[in-house]
Coordinates of C-alpha atoms in Angstrom, one line a residue:
M1 CA -0.9 8.6 -37.9
K2 CA 1.3 8.6 -34.8
K3 CA 1.3 5.3 -32.9
I4 CA 0.9 5.6 -29.1
S5 CA 2.4 2.7 -27.2
F6 CA 0.7 1.3 -24.1
M7 CA 1.4 -1.0 -21.3
C8 CA -1.4 -3.3 -20.1
T9 CA -1.7 -3.0 -16.3
A10 CA -4.6 -5.4 -15.9
F11 CA -2.5 -8.2 -14.4
R12 CA -0.7 -6.1 -11.7
D13 CA -2.3 -2.7 -11.0
G14 CA -5.7 -3.8 -12.2
I15 CA -6.1 -6.8 -10.0
Q16 CA -4.5 -4.9 -7.1
S17 CA -6.8 -1.9 -7.4
A18 CA -10.0 -4.0 -7.9
Y19 CA -9.4 -7.2 -6.0
G20 CA -6.6 -6.4 -3.6
A21 CA -4.4 -8.7 -5.7
R22 CA -6.0 -11.7 -4.0
I23 CA -6.3 -13.7 -7.2
P24 CA -4.5 -17.1 -7.7
S25 CA -2.1 -17.1 -10.6
Q26 CA -3.8 -20.2 -12.1
D27 CA -6.8 -17.9 -13.1
L28 CA -4.6 -15.2 -14.5
L29 CA -2.2 -17.2 -16.7
P30 CA -4.7 -18.2 -19.3
I31 CA -5.9 -14.6 -19.7
I32 CA -2.3 -13.4 -20.0
Q33 CA -1.9 -15.9 -22.8
L34 CA -5.1 -14.6 -24.5
A35 CA -3.9 -11.0 -24.1
Y36 CA -0.5 -11.8 -25.7
D37 CA -2.1 -13.6 -28.5
A38 CA -4.4 -10.6 -29.1
G39 CA -1.3 -8.4 -29.7
I40 CA -0.7 -7.1 -26.2
H41 CA 3.1 -7.6 -25.7
H42 CA 3.9 -5.0 -23.0
L43 CA 2.5 -6.3 -19.7
E44 CA 2.8 -5.2 -16.1
V45 CA 3.0 -8.5 -14.2
G46 CA 4.7 -7.9 -10.9
G47 CA 6.3 -5.8 -8.3
G48 CA 4.5 -3.4 -6.0
A49 CA 1.8 -5.2 -4.0
L50 CA 1.9 -8.1 -6.4
F51 CA 5.1 -9.4 -5.0
Q52 CA 3.8 -9.6 -1.4
S53 CA 0.2 -10.5 -2.2
P54 CA 0.8 -14.1 -3.3
I55 CA 2.7 -14.7 -0.1
F56 CA 0.1 -12.9 2.0
Y57 CA -3.1 -14.2 0.4
T58 CA -2.8 -17.0 -2.1
N59 CA 0.1 -19.0 -0.6
E60 CA 2.2 -18.8 -3.8
N61 CA 5.8 -18.0 -4.4
P62 CA 6.0 -14.8 -6.5
F63 CA 9.2 -16.0 -8.2
D64 CA 7.4 -19.1 -9.4
I65 CA 4.6 -16.9 -10.8
M66 CA 7.2 -14.8 -12.7
D67 CA 8.7 -17.9 -14.2
K68 CA 5.3 -19.2 -15.3
I69 CA 4.3 -15.9 -16.9
R70 CA 7.6 -15.7 -18.9
S71 CA 7.0 -19.3 -20.0
T72 CA 3.5 -18.5 -21.0
V73 CA 4.3 -15.5 -23.2
G74 CA 7.7 -16.5 -24.5
S75 CA 10.9 -14.5 -24.7
S76 CA 9.8 -11.5 -26.8
A77 CA 7.3 -9.9 -24.4
N78 CA 8.2 -6.8 -22.4
L79 CA 7.4 -7.9 -18.8
Q80 CA 7.4 -4.9 -16.5
T81 CA 7.4 -4.7 -12.7
L82 CA 7.1 -1.8 -10.2
S83 CA 9.6 -0.9 -7.6
R84 CA 9.4 1.6 -4.7
G85 CA 12.9 3.1 -4.8
I86 CA 15.0 1.8 -1.8
S87 CA 11.9 0.0 -0.5
V88 CA 11.9 -2.1 -3.7
V89 CA 8.8 -4.3 -3.3
A90 CA 8.6 -3.9 0.5
L91 CA 6.8 -1.3 2.7
E92 CA 10.0 -0.6 4.6
S93 CA 13.2 0.8 3.1
Q94 CA 16.1 -1.6 2.5
G95 CA 19.9 -1.7 2.5
R96 CA 22.2 -2.1 -0.5
D97 CA 22.3 -5.9 -0.1
I98 CA 18.6 -6.3 -0.7
I99 CA 18.3 -3.6 -3.3
D100 CA 21.0 -5.4 -5.4
L101 CA 19.3 -8.8 -4.8
H102 CA 16.0 -7.3 -6.0
A103 CA 17.4 -6.4 -9.4
H104 CA 19.4 -9.7 -9.7
L105 CA 16.4 -11.9 -8.9
F106 CA 13.9 -10.1 -11.1
K107 CA 16.3 -10.4 -14.0
K108 CA 16.8 -14.1 -13.2
H109 CA 13.1 -14.7 -13.1
G110 CA 12.3 -13.3 -16.5
M111 CA 11.5 -9.6 -16.1
T112 CA 12.4 -7.0 -18.7
T113 CA 11.7 -3.6 -17.3
I114 CA 11.5 -2.1 -13.8
R115 CA 9.7 1.1 -13.2
N116 CA 11.4 2.8 -10.2
F117 CA 9.7 5.5 -8.1
D118 CA 9.9 7.2 -4.7
A119 CA 6.8 8.7 -3.1
L120 CA 8.9 11.7 -1.9
N121 CA 10.7 12.1 -5.2
D122 CA 13.9 12.1 -3.2
L123 CA 16.7 11.4 -5.6
D124 CA 18.8 9.8 -2.9
N125 CA 16.1 7.1 -2.7
L126 CA 16.2 6.5 -6.4
F127 CA 19.8 6.6 -7.5
Y128 CA 21.2 3.4 -6.1
P129 CA 18.2 1.2 -7.1
A130 CA 18.6 2.7 -10.6
Q131 CA 22.2 1.6 -10.7
S132 CA 21.3 -1.9 -9.5
I133 CA 18.6 -2.3 -12.1
H134 CA 20.9 -1.0 -14.9
N135 CA 23.8 -3.2 -13.7
A136 CA 21.6 -6.3 -13.7
G137 CA 20.8 -5.8 -17.4
L138 CA 17.2 -4.7 -17.0
K139 CA 15.6 -1.7 -18.5
H140 CA 15.2 1.1 -16.0
E141 CA 12.1 3.3 -16.2
L142 CA 12.8 6.3 -14.0
C143 CA 9.6 7.6 -12.5
I144 CA 8.4 10.9 -11.1
T145 CA 5.3 10.7 -8.9
M146 CA 2.5 13.2 -9.2
M147 CA -0.7 14.4 -7.5
S148 CA -2.7 17.5 -7.1
P149 CA -2.4 19.1 -3.6
P150 CA -5.6 18.6 -1.6
I151 CA -8.3 21.2 -2.6
G152 CA -8.1 24.0 -0.1
S153 CA -4.4 23.5 0.6
S154 CA -2.5 26.7 1.2
N155 CA 0.7 25.3 -0.3
R156 CA 1.2 26.1 -3.9
H157 CA 4.9 25.3 -4.2
V158 CA 4.6 21.6 -4.9
H159 CA 3.0 19.4 -7.5
N160 CA 3.0 21.9 -10.3
P161 CA 5.0 22.0 -13.6
D162 CA 7.8 24.0 -12.0
F163 CA 8.1 21.4 -9.2
Y164 CA 8.2 18.5 -11.6
E165 CA 10.6 20.2 -14.0
N166 CA 13.1 20.8 -11.2
I167 CA 12.9 17.2 -10.1
L168 CA 13.5 16.0 -13.7
K169 CA 16.4 18.4 -14.1
S170 CA 18.0 17.1 -10.9
M171 CA 17.6 13.6 -12.0
I172 CA 19.2 14.1 -15.4
N173 CA 22.0 16.2 -14.0
S174 CA 22.8 13.5 -11.4
G175 CA 23.7 11.1 -14.2
I176 CA 21.1 8.5 -13.0
P177 CA 20.9 5.7 -15.6
Y178 CA 17.5 5.4 -17.3
D179 CA 15.9 3.9 -20.5
S180 CA 12.6 5.7 -20.3
I181 CA 10.7 8.3 -18.1
C182 CA 7.3 7.8 -16.4
F183 CA 5.1 10.3 -14.7
K184 CA 2.9 8.4 -12.3
D185 CA -0.3 9.7 -10.7
A186 CA -1.5 6.9 -8.4
A187 CA -4.6 8.8 -7.2
G188 CA -5.6 10.3 -10.6
T189 CA -5.9 13.8 -9.2
S190 CA -3.5 15.8 -11.4
T191 CA -5.3 18.3 -13.6
P192 CA -5.0 17.9 -17.4
S193 CA -3.5 21.4 -17.7
V194 CA -0.7 20.6 -15.2
I195 CA -0.1 17.3 -17.0
Y196 CA 0.1 19.0 -20.4
E197 CA 2.6 21.7 -19.2
T198 CA 4.7 19.1 -17.3
I199 CA 5.0 16.7 -20.2
K200 CA 5.6 19.6 -22.7
R201 CA 8.5 20.9 -20.7
S202 CA 9.8 17.3 -20.2
R203 CA 9.7 16.6 -23.9
R204 CA 11.8 19.7 -24.6
M205 CA 14.3 18.6 -22.0
L206 CA 14.6 15.0 -23.1
G207 CA 14.5 15.4 -26.9
P208 CA 12.3 13.6 -29.4
T209 CA 13.5 9.9 -28.9
T210 CA 13.1 9.2 -25.2
T211 CA 10.0 7.3 -24.3
I212 CA 7.8 9.3 -21.9
S213 CA 5.1 7.3 -20.3
F214 CA 2.1 8.5 -18.3
H215 CA 0.2 6.5 -15.6
S216 CA -3.0 7.4 -13.8
H217 CA -6.2 6.0 -12.3
D218 CA -9.8 6.9 -13.1
T219 CA -10.8 7.3 -9.4
V220 CA -11.7 11.0 -10.0
G221 CA -13.2 10.3 -13.5
T222 CA -10.6 12.3 -15.5
C223 CA -8.1 9.6 -16.6
I224 CA -8.9 9.7 -20.3
A225 CA -8.7 13.6 -20.2
Q226 CA -5.3 13.2 -18.5
Y227 CA -4.0 10.8 -21.1
I228 CA -5.2 13.0 -24.0
A229 CA -3.4 16.0 -22.4
A230 CA -0.2 13.9 -21.9
I231 CA -0.2 12.6 -25.5
E232 CA -0.8 16.0 -27.0
A233 CA 2.1 17.4 -24.9
G234 CA 4.5 14.7 -26.2
A235 CA 4.0 11.5 -24.2
N236 CA 4.3 8.4 -26.4
Q237 CA 3.1 5.8 -24.0
V238 CA 0.2 5.4 -21.6
D239 CA -0.9 2.7 -19.1
L240 CA -4.2 1.0 -19.9
S241 CA -6.2 -1.8 -18.3
L242 CA -8.8 -4.4 -19.4
A243 CA -12.3 -5.0 -18.1
P244 CA -13.3 -6.1 -15.5
V245 CA -10.3 -4.4 -13.9
S246 CA -10.5 -1.0 -15.7
G247 CA -12.1 2.3 -14.8
G248 CA -12.8 3.5 -11.3
T249 CA -9.8 2.8 -9.0
C250 CA -8.0 1.3 -12.0
Q251 CA -6.6 2.7 -15.3
S252 CA -8.9 3.5 -18.1
D253 CA -9.9 0.6 -20.4
L254 CA -7.8 -0.1 -23.5
L255 CA -11.0 0.0 -25.6
S256 CA -12.0 3.3 -24.0
M257 CA -8.7 4.9 -25.0
Y258 CA -9.0 3.3 -28.5
H259 CA -12.4 5.0 -28.9
A260 CA -11.1 8.3 -27.5
L261 CA -8.4 8.4 -30.2
R262 CA -10.6 7.5 -33.1
H263 CA -10.7 10.1 -35.9
S264 CA -7.6 11.8 -34.5
S265 CA -4.0 11.8 -35.6
Y266 CA -3.1 9.1 -33.0
T267 CA -3.6 5.3 -32.9
L268 CA -3.1 2.5 -30.5
D269 CA -2.8 0.1 -33.4
I270 CA -4.9 -2.7 -31.9
D271 CA -7.6 -5.1 -33.1
P272 CA -10.5 -4.0 -30.9
M273 CA -12.6 -7.2 -31.6
K274 CA -9.7 -9.3 -30.3
I275 CA -9.4 -7.2 -27.2
L276 CA -13.1 -7.4 -26.6
Q277 CA -12.9 -11.2 -26.7
V278 CA -10.1 -11.1 -24.1
E279 CA -12.1 -8.9 -21.8
Q280 CA -15.1 -11.2 -22.1
H281 CA -13.0 -14.2 -21.0
F282 CA -11.4 -12.2 -18.3
A283 CA -14.8 -11.1 -16.9
E284 CA -16.0 -14.7 -16.9
T285 CA -13.0 -15.9 -15.0
M286 CA -13.3 -13.2 -12.4
E287 CA -17.0 -13.8 -11.8
K288 CA -16.5 -16.0 -8.8
Y289 CA -14.5 -13.4 -6.8
F290 CA -15.9 -10.6 -4.7
F291 CA -15.6 -7.3 -6.5
P292 CA -16.0 -4.4 -4.0
P293 CA -18.4 -1.8 -5.5
E294 CA -16.2 1.1 -4.6
A295 CA -13.6 -0.2 -7.2
K296 CA -15.9 1.0 -10.0
E297 CA -17.0 4.2 -8.4
I298 CA -16.0 7.7 -9.3
N299 CA -15.0 9.1 -5.9
L300 CA -15.3 12.9 -5.7
M301 CA -13.7 13.0 -2.3
I302 CA -10.3 12.1 -3.8
P303 CA -9.4 15.6 -5.1
F304 CA -9.7 16.8 -1.5
S305 CA -7.7 13.8 -0.1
P306 CA -5.7 12.0 -2.8
L307 CA -5.9 8.3 -2.1
P308 CA -4.3 5.9 -4.7
G309 CA -6.5 3.4 -6.5
G310 CA -4.2 0.6 -5.5
A311 CA -4.6 1.4 -1.8
L312 CA -8.3 2.5 -1.8
T313 CA -9.9 -0.9 -2.0
A314 CA -7.3 -2.5 0.2
N315 CA -8.3 0.0 2.9
T316 CA -12.0 -0.3 2.4
Q317 CA -11.7 -4.1 2.6
M318 CA -9.8 -3.8 5.8
L319 CA -12.5 -1.5 7.2
R320 CA -15.2 -3.8 5.9
D321 CA -13.7 -6.9 7.5
N322 CA -13.7 -5.1 10.9
H323 CA -17.2 -3.5 10.6
L324 CA -15.7 0.0 10.3
L325 CA -16.6 0.8 6.7
H326 CA -19.0 3.5 8.0
K327 CA -15.9 5.4 9.1
Y328 CA -14.4 5.5 5.6
N329 CA -15.6 8.9 4.5
D330 CA -14.4 10.4 7.8
I331 CA -11.0 8.9 7.4
V332 CA -10.6 10.0 3.8
S333 CA -11.7 13.5 4.7
A334 CA -9.1 13.5 7.5
M335 CA -6.3 12.5 5.0
S336 CA -6.3 16.1 3.6
E337 CA -4.8 17.4 6.8
T338 CA -2.3 14.5 7.2
I339 CA -1.0 15.2 3.7
A340 CA -0.5 18.9 4.3
K341 CA 1.1 18.5 7.7
G342 CA 3.2 15.6 6.6
G343 CA 5.1 17.6 3.9
F344 CA 3.2 16.9 0.7
G345 CA 4.9 13.7 -0.3
T346 CA 3.0 12.1 -3.1
S347 CA 0.1 9.9 -2.0
V348 CA 1.5 6.6 -3.3
T349 CA 2.7 3.5 -1.4
P350 CA 4.1 3.5 1.2
V351 CA 3.4 7.2 2.0
S352 CA -0.3 6.9 1.1
Q353 CA -0.6 4.3 3.8
F354 CA 1.1 6.6 6.3
Y355 CA -1.4 9.2 5.5
F356 CA -4.3 6.8 5.8
Q357 CA -3.1 5.3 9.0
Q358 CA -2.7 8.7 10.6
A359 CA -6.1 9.8 9.4
F360 CA -7.5 6.6 10.9
N361 CA -6.0 7.4 14.2
N362 CA -7.2 11.0 14.0
V363 CA -10.8 9.8 13.4
M364 CA -10.8 6.9 16.0
Y365 CA -8.9 8.8 18.7
K366 CA -8.5 12.5 19.7
P367 CA -6.8 14.1 16.6
W368 CA -3.1 13.9 16.7
S369 CA -3.1 12.1 20.1
K370 CA -1.6 9.0 18.5
I371 CA 1.1 9.3 15.9
S372 CA 1.3 6.1 13.7
E373 CA 4.7 4.5 13.4
G374 CA 5.0 5.0 9.6
Y375 CA 3.8 8.6 9.6
G376 CA 5.9 9.5 12.5
K377 CA 9.1 8.1 10.9
M378 CA 8.3 9.9 7.7
V379 CA 8.0 13.4 9.3
L380 CA 11.1 12.7 11.3
G381 CA 13.1 12.0 8.1
Y382 CA 13.5 8.2 8.2
F383 CA 12.0 7.7 4.8
G384 CA 13.8 10.6 3.1
K385 CA 13.3 14.3 2.5
T386 CA 9.7 15.4 2.1
P387 CA 9.0 18.0 -0.6
V388 CA 8.4 20.7 2.0
P389 CA 9.2 20.5 5.7
A390 CA 6.6 18.7 7.8
D391 CA 4.6 20.7 10.3
P392 CA 6.9 21.5 13.3
A393 CA 4.3 20.7 15.9
I394 CA 3.7 17.3 14.4
V395 CA 7.4 16.6 14.2
V396 CA 7.7 17.4 18.0
L397 CA 4.7 15.0 18.7
A398 CA 6.3 12.3 16.6
A399 CA 9.7 12.6 18.3
E400 CA 8.0 12.4 21.7
Q401 CA 5.8 9.4 20.9
L402 CA 8.2 7.4 18.9
Q403 CA 11.2 8.4 21.2
S404 CA 13.3 9.2 18.1
E405 CA 15.1 12.3 17.0
P406 CA 14.6 13.9 13.6
T407 CA 17.3 13.0 11.1
T408 CA 18.6 14.4 7.8
Q409 CA 20.9 11.4 7.2
S410 CA 20.6 9.3 4.0
V411 CA 18.1 6.6 4.5
L412 CA 20.3 4.2 2.6
H413 CA 23.2 5.0 4.9
L414 CA 21.0 4.4 8.0
N415 CA 19.8 1.1 6.6
D416 CA 23.3 -0.1 5.7
S417 CA 24.5 0.6 9.2
N418 CA 21.6 -1.4 10.7
P419 CA 22.8 -5.0 11.2
A420 CA 19.2 -6.3 11.1
L421 CA 18.8 -5.2 7.5
T422 CA 21.8 -7.1 6.0
K423 CA 21.8 -10.4 4.1
I424 CA 23.8 -11.9 7.0
S425 CA 21.0 -11.2 9.4
Y426 CA 18.4 -12.8 7.1
I427 CA 20.6 -15.8 6.5
K428 CA 20.9 -16.3 10.3
Q429 CA 17.1 -16.2 10.7
L430 CA 16.7 -18.8 7.9
Q431 CA 19.3 -21.0 9.6
E432 CA 17.5 -20.8 12.9
E433 CA 14.3 -21.9 11.3
N434 CA 16.0 -24.7 9.2
I435 CA 14.8 -23.0 6.0
A436 CA 16.8 -23.4 2.8
I437 CA 19.3 -20.6 2.3
T438 CA 18.6 -19.3 -1.2
D439 CA 18.6 -15.8 -2.6
E440 CA 14.9 -16.0 -3.2
N441 CA 14.2 -17.0 0.5
I442 CA 16.5 -14.2 1.7
F443 CA 14.6 -11.7 -0.4
I444 CA 11.2 -13.0 0.7
L445 CA 12.2 -12.7 4.4
A446 CA 13.6 -9.2 3.9
T447 CA 10.7 -7.8 2.0
C448 CA 7.7 -9.6 3.6
G449 CA 8.9 -9.7 7.2
A450 CA 6.9 -11.9 9.6
K451 CA 4.4 -12.9 7.0
G452 CA 7.2 -14.0 4.7
L453 CA 8.6 -16.2 7.5
L454 CA 5.2 -17.8 7.9
F455 CA 5.1 -18.5 4.2
L456 CA 8.6 -20.0 4.2
Q457 CA 7.7 -22.1 7.3
G458 CA 4.7 -23.5 5.4
K459 CA 2.2 -21.8 7.8
A460 CA 0.7 -19.3 5.4
Q461 CA -3.0 -19.4 4.9
V462 CA -5.0 -18.8 1.7
N463 CA -7.2 -15.7 2.1
V464 CA -9.0 -15.1 -1.2
R465 CA -12.3 -13.2 -1.3
Y466 CA -15.1 -15.1 -3.0
K467 CA -18.5 -13.6 -3.8
Q468 CA -20.6 -15.5 -1.3
Q469 CA -18.4 -14.2 1.5
N470 CA -19.4 -10.6 1.0
T471 CA -22.8 -10.6 -0.7
S472 CA -24.5 -9.2 2.4
Q473 CA -22.1 -6.4 2.9
D474 CA -22.7 -3.0 1.4
M475 CA -20.3 -0.1 0.9
H476 CA -22.4 2.5 2.9
N477 CA -24.4 0.3 5.3
D478 CA -22.1 -2.4 6.7
I479 CA -22.9 -1.7 10.4
E480 CA -25.9 -0.5 12.4
S481 CA -25.9 3.2 13.3
N482 CA -26.1 2.4 17.0
T483 CA -22.4 1.5 17.1
M484 CA -19.9 3.8 18.7
I485 CA -16.2 3.6 19.6
I486 CA -15.2 5.2 22.9
E487 CA -11.9 5.6 24.6
L488 CA -11.5 5.1 28.4
D489 CA -8.2 5.6 30.0
N490 CA -6.4 5.2 26.7
E491 CA -8.3 1.9 25.9
L492 CA -10.5 1.7 22.8
F493 CA -13.9 0.0 23.0
Q494 CA -16.3 -0.7 20.1
I495 CA -19.9 -0.9 21.4
T496 CA -23.0 -2.0 19.5
I497 CA -26.3 -1.7 21.2
S498 CA -29.4 -3.7 20.1
G499 CA -32.4 -3.9 22.3
Q500 CA -31.3 -5.1 25.7
K501 CA -28.0 -6.4 24.5
A502 CA -24.7 -4.7 24.1
E503 CA -21.7 -6.1 22.2
I504 CA -18.4 -4.7 23.5
N505 CA -15.4 -5.7 21.5
G506 CA -17.1 -8.8 20.2
T507 CA -18.5 -10.0 23.6
S508 CA -22.3 -9.8 24.2
Y509 CA -23.8 -8.6 27.5
N510 CA -27.4 -8.1 28.7
F511 CA -28.0 -4.7 30.2
H512 CA -30.7 -2.6 31.8
I513 CA -30.8 1.1 32.4
K514 CA -32.1 2.2 35.8
D515 CA -34.0 5.5 35.9
N516 CA -33.4 6.2 39.6
P517 CA -30.5 4.2 40.9
S518 CA -30.7 3.8 44.7
S519 CA -28.1 5.2 47.0
S520 CA -27.2 1.6 47.9
S521 CA -26.2 0.8 44.3
T522 CA -22.5 0.8 44.0
I523 CA -20.0 0.1 41.3
S524 CA -17.0 -1.7 42.6
S525 CA -13.5 -1.7 41.2
D526 CA -10.7 -4.1 42.2
H527 CA -7.5 -2.2 42.5
S528 CA -5.7 -4.9 44.4
H529 CA -3.6 -5.8 41.3
S530 CA -2.0 -3.1 39.2
K531 CA -2.6 -4.5 35.7
V532 CA -2.5 -2.8 32.3
E533 CA -4.5 -4.1 29.4
I534 CA -3.1 -3.5 25.9
R535 CA -5.7 -3.5 23.2
A536 CA -5.4 -3.5 19.4
P537 CA -5.0 0.1 18.1
L538 CA -5.9 -1.0 14.6
P539 CA -7.7 -3.9 13.0
G540 CA -5.3 -6.5 11.6
M541 CA -3.6 -9.8 11.9
I542 CA -1.1 -11.0 14.6
L543 CA 2.1 -11.7 12.7
K544 CA 4.4 -12.6 15.5
I545 CA 4.4 -12.9 19.3
I546 CA 7.9 -11.9 20.5
E547 CA 7.5 -12.0 24.3
P548 CA 5.5 -14.9 25.9
I549 CA 3.5 -15.1 29.1
G550 CA 5.6 -14.8 32.2
R551 CA 8.3 -12.7 30.5
K552 CA 9.4 -9.6 32.4
V553 CA 9.5 -6.6 30.0
R554 CA 10.5 -3.0 30.1
A555 CA 8.5 0.0 28.8
G556 CA 9.0 0.3 25.1
E557 CA 9.8 -3.3 24.4
V558 CA 8.0 -4.9 21.4
I559 CA 5.7 -7.6 22.6
L560 CA 4.1 -8.6 19.3
I561 CA 3.8 -7.4 15.7
M562 CA 0.5 -6.7 13.9
E563 CA -0.1 -6.4 10.2
A564 CA -2.6 -3.6 9.6
M565 CA -3.4 -1.6 6.4
K566 CA -0.5 -3.2 4.5
M567 CA 2.0 -2.2 7.2
E568 CA 3.7 -4.1 10.1
S569 CA 3.0 -2.3 13.4
P570 CA 4.9 -3.2 16.6
I571 CA 2.9 -3.3 19.8
K572 CA 5.0 -2.3 22.7
A573 CA 4.8 -2.6 26.5
P574 CA 3.6 0.8 27.9
K575 CA 5.2 0.1 31.3
D576 CA 7.7 -2.1 33.1
G577 CA 6.1 -5.3 34.3
T578 CA 5.4 -9.0 33.6
I579 CA 3.2 -10.3 30.9
C580 CA 0.5 -12.2 32.8
Q581 CA -2.0 -12.8 30.1
M582 CA -1.8 -13.3 26.3
N583 CA -5.2 -13.2 24.5
V584 CA -4.1 -13.7 20.9
S585 CA -2.2 -16.2 18.8
Q586 CA -0.1 -16.0 15.7
A587 CA -2.1 -15.4 12.4
E588 CA -5.2 -14.4 14.4
Q589 CA -7.4 -11.5 13.0
V590 CA -8.2 -8.9 15.6
S591 CA -10.5 -5.8 15.6
V592 CA -10.0 -2.3 17.0
G593 CA -10.1 -2.5 20.8
D594 CA -9.6 -6.3 21.1
L595 CA -7.6 -7.3 24.1
L596 CA -4.1 -8.4 23.0
F597 CA -2.2 -8.9 26.3
V598 CA -2.1 -7.9 30.0
I599 CA 0.9 -6.6 31.9
E600 CA 1.1 -6.7 35.7
E601 CA 3.1 -3.7 36.7
N602 CA 6.3 -3.9 38.8
V603 CA 5.1 -2.2 42.0
S604 CA 7.8 -1.4 44.6
S605 CA 6.9 -2.6 48.1

């Protein structure tokens, strides 16, 4: 029988896809030990969202967690992490300083292998990180990202076997160093037939000895079928998870795959009873945490709008927190268009978040009236080359709204020429805050931004979701149907009407509708002061207030930074003026339409 290797993703992708990675390490370490003792020696334990989430949600240092995991399993385990090309473990792309630091630090803190991908499959975004990983003495798993184009899409030139074969050829011909190859489908939408043909061609190209790994999610319900197709075509490794973080938005369960291969010529070579015991302990440990029901659902909207399992629950939780979960289906439906017009980059972080953010804007506002920062920068070329050119009309809109010109320059070159993205800049920030200057602190600041600074200042807050916090919330009925969101003069208002009360952006008012208002009834408006109210365009958290009350600002200046849907969003002054009112404070959660600050315009006499 042919042995099929596997990597256990439960302790990175699993808890990210199911719990938004908001699980303290103290609960995971004992289960990791049990898994290792049960014969699971290849473990995904970091990178991706799991680097930022301890800083954002559990107030833990991810480097300390890496050290504890290595200490738990000993020296022989293959501990693997995930890296987003030149973005490494951040949501924004980095310069060479930080890319090198990433590889050095992950080696220092006990990691063995780094899987390295780029959502656009742009080789320029992969080559330098690959060299850094290789030079640091780590194993480099070179990754090609996959998805199926949205159903109904007119473009048939991307995300097919020819497309992937050409990408792999370009990678091999470039001389990029690699130890293994992975095909990664973060949304689980690739069809088994495409997977089979892609892996078959890749095996012919790579020869019999190279490890070819396949990664998917079960969001569409076809993960096992995908894995069988990949194995029969020549893949010799797959990614599998453990209950309760398996199936649905996660990878298929290790025991499910074991069962699927029974009576075949393939084996995972595991003791299923030992694995079952690990899963039972894992489920008991996770019992106290809120498990969003959508994490276990087969979602048949995803083939129409590929949304990664690792981002799906993060987005639904964000909507749930802001009483907008009833908009979820509309937003996912709108993603199909944002993918097509955005150039068909693979829907995986950070590009998946760009798609979702733009879809959110298209649902909450007039479609395409507000281009989100990340999506706009992507179609303009600031994240690399998209598989096909973005829609020209959207490029024009993005250039106008972001006041940036399209570019074909290397992203790495742009970042290296940006003084704000160098180690020197981060060292200066640490010095100004009297924070110890270490490689670890430099990297945390570079990759976690304002939230990283809060953590290093000792101001981070624990934000873990326990069951009792969410028991009254339901996936499809989180808000009354008499809620609407309206836009007046470019300002967003969420209004909920109940009886004779109306709640507008969180403030309650009594109201009465008059059938025949008298002619003497008037509605007054005070225009004696020319003031502009700036409201939250997205639900999120206030990371940093840059300009205080009383400061004179010019149109386009960044006043504060919000964190929304895993991304930092700068909120800018729409006009010249003076900040006369600040309604939020650092680390405060805000909803769509909440008043952030007020600017009194500079009016010439």
